[in-house]
């Protein structure tokens, strides 16, 4: 049973890692709408991972969608109060 759980976790993490890499790829190339869709997928799979909200917030900020960016930075801080990147970007 534990072996199955670890296997499932590994598969999930591999999928999240691929999404993460693709999101950065598209963001670096200026395809922000695609990057946001990928960050959404990552958040759907790992909703308690603050780093994904932070990164989606950066993309929203680049699109001039500051309210959405602020919401994501706040969510990142809420999930991990010690996450200073979101705090610094916010101010």
Short mmCIF file of C-alpha atoms in Angstrom, two decimals:
data_model
loop_
_atom_site.label_atom_id
_atom_site.label_comp_id
_atom_site.label_asym_id
_atom_site.label_seq_id
_atom_site.Cartn_x
_atom_site.Cartn_y
_atom_site.Cartn_z
CA UNK A 1 0.00 0.00 0.00
CA UNK A 2 2.77 2.44 0.90
CA UNK A 3 4.61 1.47 -2.27
CA UNK A 4 1.51 2.35 -4.34
CA UNK A 5 1.20 5.69 -2.57
CA UNK A 6 4.82 6.56 -3.25
CA UNK A 7 4.41 5.52 -6.88
CA UNK A 8 1.32 7.73 -7.25
CA UNK A 9 3.16 10.64 -5.61
CA UNK A 10 6.12 10.20 -7.96
CA UNK A 11 3.87 10.19 -11.01
CA UNK A 12 2.06 13.30 -9.79
CA UNK A 13 5.30 15.13 -9.02
CA UNK A 14 6.75 14.22 -12.44
CA UNK A 15 3.65 15.67 -14.09
CA UNK A 16 3.84 18.85 -11.99
CA UNK A 17 7.54 19.23 -12.77
CA UNK A 18 6.89 19.06 -16.52
CA UNK A 19 4.13 21.65 -16.23
CA UNK A 20 6.46 23.86 -14.18
CA UNK A 21 9.20 23.68 -16.81
CA UNK A 22 6.77 24.43 -19.64
CA UNK A 23 5.29 27.40 -17.76
CA UNK A 24 8.73 28.99 -17.45
CA UNK A 25 9.50 28.18 -21.07
CA UNK A 26 6.42 30.03 -22.30
CA UNK A 27 6.86 32.90 -19.88
CA UNK A 28 10.45 33.47 -21.01
CA UNK A 29 9.24 33.63 -24.61
CA UNK A 30 6.47 36.10 -23.84
CA UNK A 31 3.57 33.68 -24.26
CA UNK A 32 2.00 34.75 -20.99
CA UNK A 33 -1.48 33.37 -21.64
CA UNK A 34 -0.03 29.88 -22.15
CA UNK A 35 2.14 30.27 -19.05
CA UNK A 36 -0.91 31.19 -16.95
CA UNK A 37 -2.80 28.15 -18.23
CA UNK A 38 0.11 25.97 -17.17
CA UNK A 39 0.39 27.60 -13.74
CA UNK A 40 -3.35 26.97 -13.35
CA UNK A 41 -2.77 23.29 -14.08
CA UNK A 42 0.07 23.14 -11.56
CA UNK A 43 -2.12 24.81 -8.91
CA UNK A 44 -4.91 22.37 -9.66
CA UNK A 45 -2.55 19.46 -8.99
CA UNK A 46 -0.75 20.99 -5.99
CA UNK A 47 -3.07 23.70 -4.57
CA UNK A 48 -1.05 24.15 -1.37
CA UNK A 49 2.24 24.90 -3.11
CA UNK A 50 2.76 28.65 -2.65
CA UNK A 51 5.48 28.92 -5.30
CA UNK A 52 2.96 28.27 -8.09
CA UNK A 53 0.75 31.16 -6.97
CA UNK A 54 3.78 33.41 -6.77
CA UNK A 55 4.87 32.55 -10.30
CA UNK A 56 1.40 32.96 -11.73
CA UNK A 57 1.26 36.33 -9.97
CA UNK A 58 4.43 37.42 -11.73
CA UNK A 59 2.89 36.55 -15.09
CA UNK A 60 -0.30 38.41 -14.24
CA UNK A 61 1.82 41.41 -13.27
CA UNK A 62 3.63 41.27 -16.62
CA UNK A 63 0.21 41.35 -18.32
CA UNK A 64 -0.76 44.42 -16.31
CA UNK A 65 -3.36 42.44 -14.38
CA UNK A 66 -2.20 43.81 -11.06
CA UNK A 67 -5.25 42.87 -9.01
CA UNK A 68 -4.92 39.22 -10.02
CA UNK A 69 -1.18 39.39 -9.36
CA UNK A 70 -1.80 40.81 -5.90
CA UNK A 71 -4.35 38.08 -5.16
CA UNK A 72 -1.81 35.41 -6.10
CA UNK A 73 0.97 37.01 -4.04
CA UNK A 74 -1.38 37.18 -1.06
CA UNK A 75 -2.33 33.53 -1.54
CA UNK A 76 1.35 32.55 -1.68
CA UNK A 77 1.97 34.39 1.60
CA UNK A 78 -1.16 32.90 3.17
CA UNK A 79 -0.02 29.39 2.28
CA UNK A 80 3.52 30.06 3.43
CA UNK A 81 3.92 33.16 5.63
CA UNK A 82 7.71 32.80 5.48
CA UNK A 83 7.73 32.97 1.69
CA UNK A 84 9.55 36.25 1.27
CA UNK A 85 9.64 36.41 -2.54
CA UNK A 86 5.91 37.15 -2.71
CA UNK A 87 6.25 39.71 0.06
CA UNK A 88 9.11 41.48 -1.72
CA UNK A 89 7.36 41.47 -5.11
CA UNK A 90 4.21 42.76 -3.50
CA UNK A 91 5.92 45.87 -2.16
#
